[in-house]
CSV table of C-alpha atoms in Angstrom, one decimal:
chain,number,residue,atom,x,y,z
G,26,MET,CA,0.0,0.0,0.0
G,27,LEU,CA,1.0,3.6,-0.7
G,28,PRO,CA,-0.4,5.6,2.2
G,29,THR,CA,-2.1,8.9,1.6
G,30,TRP,CA,1.0,11.1,2.2
G,31,ARG,CA,3.1,9.2,-0.2
G,32,LEU,CA,0.4,9.5,-2.9
G,33,ARG,CA,0.4,13.3,-2.2
G,34,ALA,CA,4.2,13.5,-2.4
G,35,ALA,CA,4.3,11.5,-5.6
G,36,PHE,CA,1.5,13.6,-7.2
G,37,ALA,CA,3.3,16.8,-6.3
G,38,ARG,CA,6.6,15.6,-7.8
G,39,ARG,CA,4.9,14.3,-11.0
G,40,LEU,CA,2.9,17.5,-11.4
G,41,SER,CA,6.1,19.5,-11.1
G,42,ASP,CA,7.9,17.4,-13.7
G,43,MET,CA,4.9,17.8,-16.1
G,44,TYR,CA,4.7,21.5,-15.6
G,45,GLY,CA,8.4,22.0,-16.0
G,46,ALA,CA,8.2,20.2,-19.4
G,47,GLU,CA,5.3,22.5,-20.4
G,48,VAL,CA,6.7,25.7,-19.0
G,49,PRO,CA,10.6,25.7,-19.2
G,50,ALA,CA,10.8,29.0,-17.2
G,51,TYR,CA,9.3,27.2,-14.2
G,52,THR,CA,12.4,25.0,-14.2
G,53,THR,CA,14.6,28.1,-14.1
G,54,LEU,CA,12.5,29.3,-11.2
G,55,LEU,CA,13.2,26.1,-9.3
G,56,GLU,CA,16.9,26.4,-10.0
G,57,VAL,CA,17.1,29.9,-8.8
G,58,SER,CA,15.0,29.1,-5.7
G,59,ALA,CA,17.3,26.3,-4.8
G,60,GLN,CA,20.4,28.6,-5.2
G,61,VAL,CA,18.9,31.3,-3.0
G,62,ASN,CA,17.8,28.8,-0.3
G,63,ASP,CA,21.4,27.3,-0.2
G,64,VAL,CA,22.8,30.8,0.3
G,65,VAL,CA,20.3,31.6,3.1
G,66,VAL,CA,20.9,28.4,4.9
G,67,GLY,CA,24.6,28.8,4.6
G,68,LYS,CA,24.5,32.3,6.2
G,69,ASP,CA,21.7,31.9,8.7
G,70,GLY,CA,21.8,29.0,11.2
G,71,ASP,CA,18.2,29.8,12.2
G,72,ALA,CA,16.9,29.5,8.7
G,73,GLY,CA,15.0,26.3,9.5
G,74,ARG,CA,12.9,28.1,12.2
G,75,LEU,CA,9.9,28.2,9.7
G,76,GLY,CA,10.4,24.8,8.3
G,77,GLY,CA,13.5,22.7,7.7
G,78,ILE,CA,15.3,23.0,4.3
G,79,GLU,CA,14.1,19.6,3.2
G,80,ARG,CA,10.5,20.7,3.7
G,81,VAL,CA,11.1,24.0,2.1
G,82,THR,CA,12.8,22.4,-0.9
G,83,ALA,CA,9.9,20.0,-1.5
G,84,GLU,CA,7.2,22.5,-0.8
G,85,ARG,CA,4.8,23.5,-3.7
G,86,HIS,CA,1.4,25.0,-4.2
G,87,GLY,CA,-0.5,24.6,-7.4
G,88,ALA,CA,-3.4,26.6,-8.8
G,89,ILE,CA,-6.2,25.4,-10.9
G,90,ARG,CA,-9.4,27.1,-12.2
G,91,LEU,CA,-12.8,25.3,-12.5
G,92,GLY,CA,-16.1,26.3,-13.9
G,93,THR,CA,-19.0,24.7,-11.9
G,94,PRO,CA,-19.9,23.4,-8.5
G,95,ARG,CA,-19.9,19.9,-9.9
G,96,GLU,CA,-16.2,20.3,-11.0
G,97,MET,CA,-15.3,21.7,-7.6
G,98,ARG,CA,-16.9,18.7,-5.9
G,99,GLN,CA,-15.0,16.3,-8.2
G,100,ALA,CA,-11.7,18.1,-7.6
G,101,ALA,CA,-12.4,17.9,-3.8
G,102,GLN,CA,-12.7,14.1,-4.2
G,103,ILE,CA,-9.4,13.8,-6.0
G,104,PHE,CA,-7.6,16.0,-3.4
G,105,ALA,CA,-9.2,14.0,-0.5
G,106,ALA,CA,-7.5,11.0,-1.9
G,107,LEU,CA,-4.2,12.9,-1.2
G,108,GLY,CA,-5.2,13.8,2.3
G,109,MET,CA,-6.0,17.4,1.3
G,110,GLN,CA,-9.0,19.2,2.7
G,111,PRO,CA,-10.6,22.5,1.8
G,112,VAL,CA,-9.3,25.4,3.9
G,113,GLY,CA,-10.4,29.0,3.7
G,114,PHE,CA,-12.8,30.9,1.4
G,115,TYR,CA,-11.4,33.6,-0.8
G,116,ASP,CA,-13.5,36.0,-2.8
G,117,LEU,CA,-11.2,37.4,-5.5
G,118,ARG,CA,-14.1,39.4,-7.1
G,119,GLU,CA,-13.8,41.9,-4.3
G,120,ALA,CA,-10.1,41.7,-3.8
G,121,ALA,CA,-9.2,42.6,-7.4
G,122,ALA,CA,-9.5,46.0,-9.1
G,123,SER,CA,-9.7,44.3,-12.5
G,124,SER,CA,-12.3,41.7,-13.5
G,125,VAL,CA,-11.6,38.4,-11.7
G,126,PRO,CA,-15.0,36.7,-11.4
G,127,VAL,CA,-14.0,33.8,-9.2
G,128,VAL,CA,-14.2,32.5,-5.6
G,129,SER,CA,-11.6,30.1,-4.3
G,130,THR,CA,-10.5,27.7,-1.6
G,131,ALA,CA,-7.2,25.9,-1.0
G,132,PHE,CA,-6.9,22.1,-0.6
G,133,ARG,CA,-4.2,21.1,1.7
G,134,PRO,CA,-3.3,18.8,4.7
G,135,ILE,CA,-4.5,20.1,8.0
G,136,ASP,CA,-2.6,17.9,10.4
G,137,ALA,CA,0.8,19.2,11.6
G,138,GLU,CA,2.5,15.9,11.0
G,139,GLU,CA,1.0,15.6,7.5
G,140,LEU,CA,2.2,19.1,6.7
G,141,GLU,CA,5.7,18.2,7.8
G,142,ARG,CA,5.6,15.1,5.6
G,143,ASN,CA,4.5,17.0,2.5
G,144,PRO,CA,2.7,20.4,2.6
G,145,PHE,CA,1.3,20.3,-0.9
G,146,ARG,CA,-1.5,22.8,-1.5
G,147,VAL,CA,-3.7,23.6,-4.5
G,148,PHE,CA,-5.4,27.0,-4.7
G,149,THR,CA,-8.7,26.2,-6.5
G,150,SER,CA,-10.9,28.8,-8.1
G,151,MET,CA,-14.4,28.6,-9.5
G,152,LEU,CA,-16.2,30.9,-11.9
G,153,THR,CA,-19.1,32.9,-10.5
G,154,THR,CA,-21.4,32.5,-13.5
G,155,ALA,CA,-24.4,33.9,-11.6
G,156,ASP,CA,-22.8,37.3,-10.9
G,157,ARG,CA,-24.6,39.8,-13.1
G,158,ARG,CA,-21.7,42.3,-12.8
G,159,PHE,CA,-19.8,40.0,-15.2
G,160,PHE,CA,-22.3,37.7,-17.0
G,161,ASP,CA,-25.8,38.6,-18.2
G,162,ALA,CA,-28.6,36.0,-18.1
G,163,GLY,CA,-28.0,34.9,-21.7
G,164,LEU,CA,-24.3,34.5,-21.4
G,165,GLU,CA,-24.7,32.7,-18.1
G,166,ALA,CA,-27.0,30.2,-19.8
G,167,ARG,CA,-24.6,29.6,-22.7
G,168,LEU,CA,-21.6,29.3,-20.3
G,169,GLU,CA,-23.4,26.9,-18.1
G,170,SER,CA,-24.4,24.8,-21.1
G,171,PHE,CA,-20.8,24.8,-22.4
G,172,LEU,CA,-19.3,23.8,-19.0
G,173,GLY,CA,-22.0,21.2,-18.4
G,174,ARG,CA,-20.9,19.3,-21.5
G,175,ARG,CA,-17.3,18.9,-20.6
G,176,GLU,CA,-15.7,16.2,-18.5
G,177,LEU,CA,-12.5,17.3,-16.7
G,178,PHE,CA,-12.1,14.2,-14.6
G,179,PRO,CA,-12.8,10.7,-16.0
G,180,PRO,CA,-15.0,8.3,-13.9
G,181,GLU,CA,-12.1,5.9,-13.4
G,182,LEU,CA,-10.1,8.6,-11.7
G,183,LEU,CA,-12.9,9.6,-9.4
G,184,GLU,CA,-13.6,6.0,-8.5
G,185,LEU,CA,-9.9,5.4,-7.6
G,186,ALA,CA,-9.9,8.7,-5.6
G,187,ALA,CA,-13.0,7.6,-3.6
G,188,ARG,CA,-11.3,4.3,-2.8
G,189,ALA,CA,-8.0,6.0,-1.8
G,190,GLU,CA,-9.9,8.2,0.6
G,191,ARG,CA,-11.8,5.3,2.1
G,192,GLU,CA,-8.8,3.0,2.5
G,193,GLN,CA,-6.3,5.8,3.2
G,194,GLY,CA,-4.0,4.7,0.4
G,195,LEU,CA,-3.9,2.5,-2.6
G,196,ASP,CA,-2.0,-0.7,-3.7
G,197,GLU,CA,0.9,0.0,-6.0
G,198,PRO,CA,-0.9,-0.8,-9.4
G,199,SER,CA,-3.9,1.2,-8.4
G,200,ALA,CA,-1.7,4.1,-7.1
G,201,GLU,CA,0.2,4.2,-10.4
G,202,ARG,CA,-3.0,4.3,-12.4
G,203,PHE,CA,-4.5,7.0,-10.1
G,204,LEU,CA,-1.4,9.2,-10.4
G,205,ALA,CA,-1.2,8.9,-14.1
G,206,LEU,CA,-4.9,9.9,-14.6
G,207,ALA,CA,-4.6,12.7,-12.0
G,208,VAL,CA,-1.6,14.3,-13.6
G,209,ALA,CA,-3.1,13.9,-17.1
G,210,ALA,CA,-6.2,15.7,-15.9
G,211,PHE,CA,-4.2,18.9,-15.3
G,212,GLU,CA,-2.1,18.8,-18.5
G,213,LEU,CA,-2.5,21.6,-21.1
G,214,SER,CA,-4.8,20.2,-23.8
G,215,PRO,CA,-3.8,20.3,-27.5
G,216,GLU,CA,-7.5,20.6,-28.5
G,217,PRO,CA,-8.1,23.7,-30.6
G,218,VAL,CA,-9.7,26.6,-28.8
G,219,ASP,CA,-12.9,28.2,-30.3
G,220,ARG,CA,-11.6,31.6,-31.0
G,221,ALA,CA,-14.9,33.5,-31.2
G,222,TRP,CA,-16.2,31.9,-27.9
G,223,TYR,CA,-12.9,32.5,-26.1
G,224,ALA,CA,-12.7,36.1,-27.3
G,225,GLU,CA,-16.3,36.8,-26.1
G,226,LEU,CA,-15.4,35.7,-22.6
G,227,GLU,CA,-12.0,37.4,-22.7
G,228,ARG,CA,-13.7,40.8,-23.2
G,229,ILE,CA,-15.2,40.2,-19.8
G,230,SER,CA,-12.2,38.7,-18.1
G,231,ALA,CA,-9.1,36.8,-19.2
G,232,VAL,CA,-9.6,34.5,-16.2
G,233,ALA,CA,-13.2,33.8,-17.3
G,234,ALA,CA,-11.9,32.9,-20.8
G,235,ASP,CA,-9.2,30.6,-19.3
G,236,ILE,CA,-11.8,28.7,-17.4
G,237,GLY,CA,-14.9,28.8,-19.6
G,238,GLY,CA,-13.4,29.2,-23.0
G,239,VAL,CA,-11.8,25.7,-23.2
G,240,ARG,CA,-13.0,22.2,-22.7
G,241,SER,CA,-10.3,21.2,-20.2
G,242,THR,CA,-8.5,22.6,-17.1
G,243,HIS,CA,-4.8,22.8,-16.5
G,244,ILE,CA,-2.3,23.9,-13.9
G,245,ASN,CA,-2.2,27.6,-14.0
G,246,HIS,CA,0.9,28.0,-12.0
G,247,LEU,CA,3.0,25.8,-9.6
G,248,THR,CA,4.8,27.6,-6.8
G,249,PRO,CA,8.0,26.8,-5.0
G,250,ARG,CA,9.0,28.3,-1.7
G,251,VAL,CA,12.0,30.5,-1.2
G,252,LEU,CA,13.7,31.8,1.9
G,253,ASP,CA,14.6,35.2,0.4
G,254,ILE,CA,12.1,36.3,-2.2
G,255,ASP,CA,13.8,39.7,-2.8
G,256,GLU,CA,17.0,38.0,-3.8
G,257,LEU,CA,15.2,35.6,-6.0
G,258,TYR,CA,13.3,38.5,-7.7
G,259,ARG,CA,16.7,40.1,-8.4
G,260,ARG,CA,18.3,36.9,-9.7
G,261,MET,CA,15.4,36.1,-12.0
G,262,GLY,CA,15.8,39.5,-13.6
G,263,GLU,CA,19.5,38.8,-14.2
G,264,ARG,CA,18.4,35.6,-16.0
G,265,GLY,CA,16.4,37.7,-18.4
G,266,ILE,CA,13.0,36.6,-17.1
G,267,THR,CA,10.5,39.4,-16.8
G,268,MET,CA,8.9,39.6,-13.4
G,269,ILE,CA,5.7,41.3,-12.4
G,270,ASP,CA,6.1,44.8,-11.0
G,271,ARG,CA,6.2,44.0,-7.3
G,272,ILE,CA,6.3,41.5,-4.5
G,273,GLN,CA,2.8,41.0,-3.1
G,274,GLY,CA,2.2,41.0,0.7
G,275,PRO,CA,4.1,42.5,3.6
G,276,PRO,CA,7.1,44.7,2.9
G,277,ARG,CA,10.7,43.6,3.6
G,278,TRP,CA,11.6,44.8,7.0
G,279,ASP,CA,13.8,43.9,10.0
G,280,GLY,CA,11.0,42.4,12.1
G,281,PRO,CA,9.5,38.8,11.9
G,282,ASP,CA,8.4,37.4,8.6
G,283,VAL,CA,4.6,37.0,8.8
G,284,LEU,CA,2.0,35.5,6.5
G,285,LEU,CA,3.0,35.3,2.9
G,286,ARG,CA,5.0,37.3,0.3
G,287,GLN,CA,4.5,36.3,-3.4
G,288,THR,CA,5.7,37.3,-6.8
G,289,SER,CA,5.8,35.7,-10.3
G,290,PHE,CA,7.3,36.0,-13.7
G,291,ARG,CA,4.8,37.3,-16.3
G,292,ALA,CA,2.5,35.1,-18.2
G,293,LEU,CA,4.3,33.7,-21.2
G,294,ALA,CA,2.9,33.5,-24.8
G,295,GLU,CA,2.4,29.7,-25.3
G,296,PRO,CA,1.5,28.1,-28.6
G,297,ARG,CA,-2.2,27.2,-28.9
G,298,ARG,CA,-4.3,26.1,-31.8
G,299,PHE,CA,-7.5,28.0,-32.6
G,300,ARG,CA,-10.6,27.0,-34.5
G,301,GLU,CA,-11.9,29.9,-36.6
G,302,PRO,CA,-15.6,30.6,-37.3
G,303,ASP,CA,-15.2,29.0,-40.8
G,304,GLY,CA,-14.0,25.8,-39.2
G,305,SER,CA,-10.4,26.1,-40.1
G,306,VAL,CA,-7.7,25.5,-37.5
G,307,VAL,CA,-4.7,28.0,-37.2
G,308,GLU,CA,-1.7,28.4,-34.9
G,309,GLY,CA,-1.7,31.1,-32.3
G,310,SER,CA,-0.8,31.8,-28.7
G,311,LEU,CA,-2.3,32.6,-25.3
G,312,ARG,CA,-0.8,34.3,-22.2
G,313,VAL,CA,-2.5,32.6,-19.2
G,314,ARG,CA,0.1,30.7,-17.3
G,315,PHE,CA,2.9,32.2,-15.1
G,316,GLY,CA,5.5,31.2,-12.6
G,317,GLU,CA,4.8,32.1,-9.0
G,318,VAL,CA,7.1,31.9,-6.0
G,319,GLU,CA,6.4,32.5,-2.4
G,320,ALA,CA,8.1,33.2,1.0
G,321,ARG,CA,6.1,32.0,4.0
G,322,GLY,CA,6.2,33.6,7.5
G,323,ILE,CA,4.4,33.2,10.8
G,324,ALA,CA,0.6,32.6,11.0
G,325,LEU,CA,-1.2,35.6,12.5
G,326,THR,CA,-4.2,35.5,14.9
G,327,ARG,CA,-7.3,37.4,14.1
G,328,ALA,CA,-6.0,40.3,16.1
G,329,GLY,CA,-2.6,40.1,14.2
G,330,ARG,CA,-4.4,39.9,10.9
G,331,ALA,CA,-6.5,43.0,11.7
G,332,ARG,CA,-3.2,44.8,12.4
G,333,TYR,CA,-1.8,43.5,9.2
G,334,ASP,CA,-4.8,44.6,7.2
G,335,GLU,CA,-4.4,48.1,8.6
G,336,LEU,CA,-0.8,48.3,7.5
G,337,ILE,CA,-0.9,46.5,4.2
G,338,GLY,CA,0.6,48.9,1.5
G,339,GLU,CA,2.5,50.9,4.1
G,340,PRO,CA,6.3,51.1,3.9
G,341,ALA,CA,8.6,49.3,6.2
G,342,GLU,CA,9.1,52.4,8.4
G,343,VAL,CA,5.5,52.4,9.3
G,344,TRP,CA,5.6,48.7,10.1
G,345,ALA,CA,8.5,49.3,12.4
G,346,GLU,CA,6.4,51.8,14.3
G,347,ARG,CA,3.1,49.9,14.5
G,348,PHE,CA,3.7,46.2,14.2
G,349,PRO,CA,5.4,43.9,16.9
G,350,ARG,CA,9.1,43.9,16.3
G,351,THR,CA,9.9,40.5,17.8
G,352,GLU,CA,8.5,37.0,18.0
G,353,ARG,CA,8.2,37.5,21.8
G,354,GLU,CA,5.9,40.5,21.2
G,355,LEU,CA,3.9,38.6,18.7
G,356,ALA,CA,3.4,35.8,21.2
G,357,VAL,CA,2.6,37.7,24.4
G,358,GLN,CA,0.3,40.2,22.6
G,359,GLU,CA,-1.5,37.2,21.0
G,360,GLN,CA,-0.8,38.5,17.5
G,361,ALA,CA,0.6,35.3,16.1
G,362,PHE,CA,0.4,31.5,16.5
G,363,PHE,CA,3.2,29.5,18.1
G,364,ARG,CA,3.8,25.9,19.1
G,365,TYR,CA,4.9,25.8,22.8
G,366,GLU,CA,7.4,23.3,24.3
G,367,PRO,CA,9.2,23.1,27.7
G,368,ALA,CA,12.6,24.6,27.4
G,369,ASP,CA,15.5,22.1,27.7
G,370,ASP,CA,17.5,24.6,29.8
G,371,GLY,CA,14.5,25.8,31.9
G,372,PRO,CA,14.7,26.4,35.7
G,373,ARG,CA,15.5,23.4,37.8
G,374,ASP,CA,15.6,25.0,41.3
G,375,GLY,CA,12.1,24.0,42.4
G,376,ARG,CA,10.4,27.4,41.8
G,377,THR,CA,6.8,27.4,40.8
G,378,PRO,CA,6.3,28.5,37.2
G,379,PRO,CA,4.5,31.8,36.7
G,380,GLN,CA,0.9,31.7,35.3
G,381,ASP,CA,1.3,34.3,32.6
G,382,LEU,CA,2.6,33.5,29.1
G,383,ALA,CA,5.1,36.4,29.2
G,384,GLY,CA,6.6,35.1,32.4
G,385,LEU,CA,6.8,31.6,31.1
G,386,ILE,CA,8.7,32.8,28.0
G,387,ASP,CA,10.9,35.3,29.7
G,388,GLY,CA,11.8,32.9,32.5
G,389,ARG,CA,12.8,30.3,30.0
G,390,TRP,CA,10.2,27.9,31.1
G,391,LEU,CA,8.7,27.6,27.6
G,392,ASN,CA,10.0,28.0,24.1
G,393,ALA,CA,7.7,29.5,21.5
G,394,ASN,CA,8.2,28.1,18.0
G,395,PRO,CA,6.4,29.9,15.2
G,396,ILE,CA,3.7,28.1,13.3
G,397,VAL,CA,4.1,28.6,9.6
G,398,TYR,CA,1.3,30.3,7.7
G,399,GLU,CA,0.0,27.6,5.3
G,400,ASP,CA,-2.7,29.6,3.6
G,401,PHE,CA,-3.3,32.5,1.2
G,402,LEU,CA,-4.1,36.2,1.1
G,403,PRO,CA,-7.0,37.3,-1.2
G,404,ARG,CA,-5.5,40.6,-2.0
G,405,SER,CA,-2.1,39.1,-2.9
G,406,ALA,CA,-3.7,36.3,-4.9
G,407,ALA,CA,-5.8,38.9,-6.8
G,408,GLY,CA,-2.7,41.0,-7.3
G,409,ILE,CA,-0.8,38.1,-8.9
G,410,PHE,CA,-3.8,37.3,-11.1
G,411,GLN,CA,-4.2,41.0,-12.1
G,412,SER,CA,-0.5,41.6,-12.8
G,413,ASN,CA,-0.6,38.8,-15.4
G,414,LEU,CA,-3.7,40.0,-17.2
G,415,THR,CA,-3.4,41.7,-20.6
G,416,ASP,CA,-6.3,44.1,-19.8
G,417,GLU,CA,-8.7,45.0,-17.0
G,418,GLY,CA,-11.7,43.3,-18.5
G,419,THR,CA,-15.2,44.7,-17.9
G,420,ARG,CA,-17.5,44.8,-14.9
G,421,ASP,CA,-21.0,46.3,-14.7
G,422,THR,CA,-21.0,48.0,-11.3
G,423,THR,CA,-24.7,48.9,-11.5
G,424,ALA,CA,-25.7,45.2,-11.7
G,425,ARG,CA,-26.2,42.9,-8.7
G,426,GLY,CA,-23.5,40.5,-7.5
G,427,ALA,CA,-24.2,37.0,-6.4
G,428,HIS,CA,-23.6,35.8,-2.9
G,429,TYR,CA,-21.0,33.1,-2.3
G,430,ASP,CA,-19.5,32.3,1.1
G,431,GLN,CA,-17.8,29.6,3.1
G,432,GLN,CA,-21.0,27.9,4.1
G,433,TRP,CA,-22.2,27.8,0.5
G,434,LEU,CA,-18.9,26.3,-0.5
G,435,SER,CA,-19.2,23.6,2.2
G,436,GLY,CA,-22.6,22.6,0.8
G,437,VAL,CA,-21.2,22.5,-2.8
G,438,LEU,CA,-18.3,20.3,-1.7
G,439,GLU,CA,-20.4,18.1,0.6
G,440,ARG,CA,-17.6,18.4,3.2
G,441,PRO,CA,-16.6,21.1,5.6
G,442,VAL,CA,-14.4,24.0,4.6
G,443,HIS,CA,-12.1,24.6,7.5
G,444,ASP,CA,-11.4,28.0,8.9
G,445,PRO,CA,-7.6,28.5,9.0
G,446,PHE,CA,-7.7,30.5,12.2
G,447,ASP,CA,-9.4,27.6,13.9
G,448,LEU,CA,-6.8,25.2,12.7
G,449,TYR,CA,-3.9,27.3,13.9
G,450,ALA,CA,-5.6,28.0,17.3
G,451,ALA,CA,-6.2,24.3,17.9
G,452,GLN,CA,-2.6,23.5,17.2
G,453,GLN,CA,-1.3,26.3,19.5
G,454,ASP,CA,-3.8,25.5,22.3
G,455,SER,CA,-2.9,21.8,22.3
G,456,SER,CA,0.8,22.5,22.4
G,457,LEU,CA,0.4,25.1,25.2
G,458,GLN,CA,-1.7,22.8,27.4
G,459,GLN,CA,0.8,19.9,27.0
G,460,ALA,CA,3.7,22.2,27.7
G,461,ARG,CA,2.1,23.7,30.8
G,462,ARG,CA,1.4,20.2,32.2
G,463,ALA,CA,4.9,19.2,31.5
G,464,ILE,CA,6.3,22.0,33.7
G,465,GLY,CA,3.7,21.3,36.5
G,466,LEU,CA,0.9,23.8,35.8
G,467,PRO,CA,-2.6,22.5,36.0
G,468,LYS,CA,-4.5,22.2,32.7
G,469,ASP,CA,-7.3,24.7,33.6
G,470,THR,CA,-5.0,27.6,34.5
G,471,PRO,CA,-5.2,30.7,32.1
């Protein structure tokens, strides 16, 4: 049997190999990421504080775009076979200044041990066809009809995925078949694109066209993790690869790394075949896929996230004035999540440990180890999408939107969509209670 986590690791590797063959600049991105990580680890003995180099090297997140609730539900089944559950709800319609008519979630492991084994994530977006700001009733009907006729995931793949979820793995022959089918489902299709239909959707949104203008889906980007994203940005430019205008997320500053910083190289013109209105097939190109890279920091609590939202877009000098400058401040102000452990060199003189968290940290009773942020930022994701669009698209601001939220998505997927704050809080609270008991404090103390 190949257990769930090995299926996930194998899928991530094969997807990376496939995407590298399709988008050679992605291979360059991996090479530069590895070079930068080697330099950082060589200079900074504490570089593994937010995940060891083996984990960072293997870490990827992918992104796919789907058209309908049915397709989202099928994708959820495939990712469940890999031990990946839906976490978070992201409304990119509101986060983007340009026309990005999608809502999203991320499929990923939620158990800390599973994340350490392989933290593969897939940011998965779905077209909001009912939103009248983008699609009138007639176009919605035609779009739904087009999407309803396509089959992204073959029945055999879905059957194997359901069995893998039930049995928490697959025997080797079944695993091999499952992986082959799963990777093939996300390859770029050679089927000609209907030019008139694609162009009609593209006038509304390039993202809408990429989802609803073709009869398949594909990996839109695959993202490695780097320990110094500013250095990577510089080195990619030296390689002659055009990057987007900025790094999304918090600024570079001399305080703790928090949440997520992202950037990408610009979408490349890839050869595609087009079917013209007269039925002829001609060669052309599309710019829809790009190479994203990310640097991950500490997960913030709701209070820390509120502070972050106030400061986003501000320069480093403002962050230095208004955001906690150290991990200790983040911990005692309950601005970020940590995993707590008894200190190996803690007091051994029989003193009673203090009750408060600041006293436990300052007195070297407990060590606070940062919990890595495993999720995404709507504004940053929208910024990446927007930076790679050829135009702004169109949006009718006088028309009504359509309501989508986390509860709605849970109903669509027929499985709960986890709140990321709840996951981090549970991990922190469990570690803190265990650590307090280990140093002799009762469980029910503050």
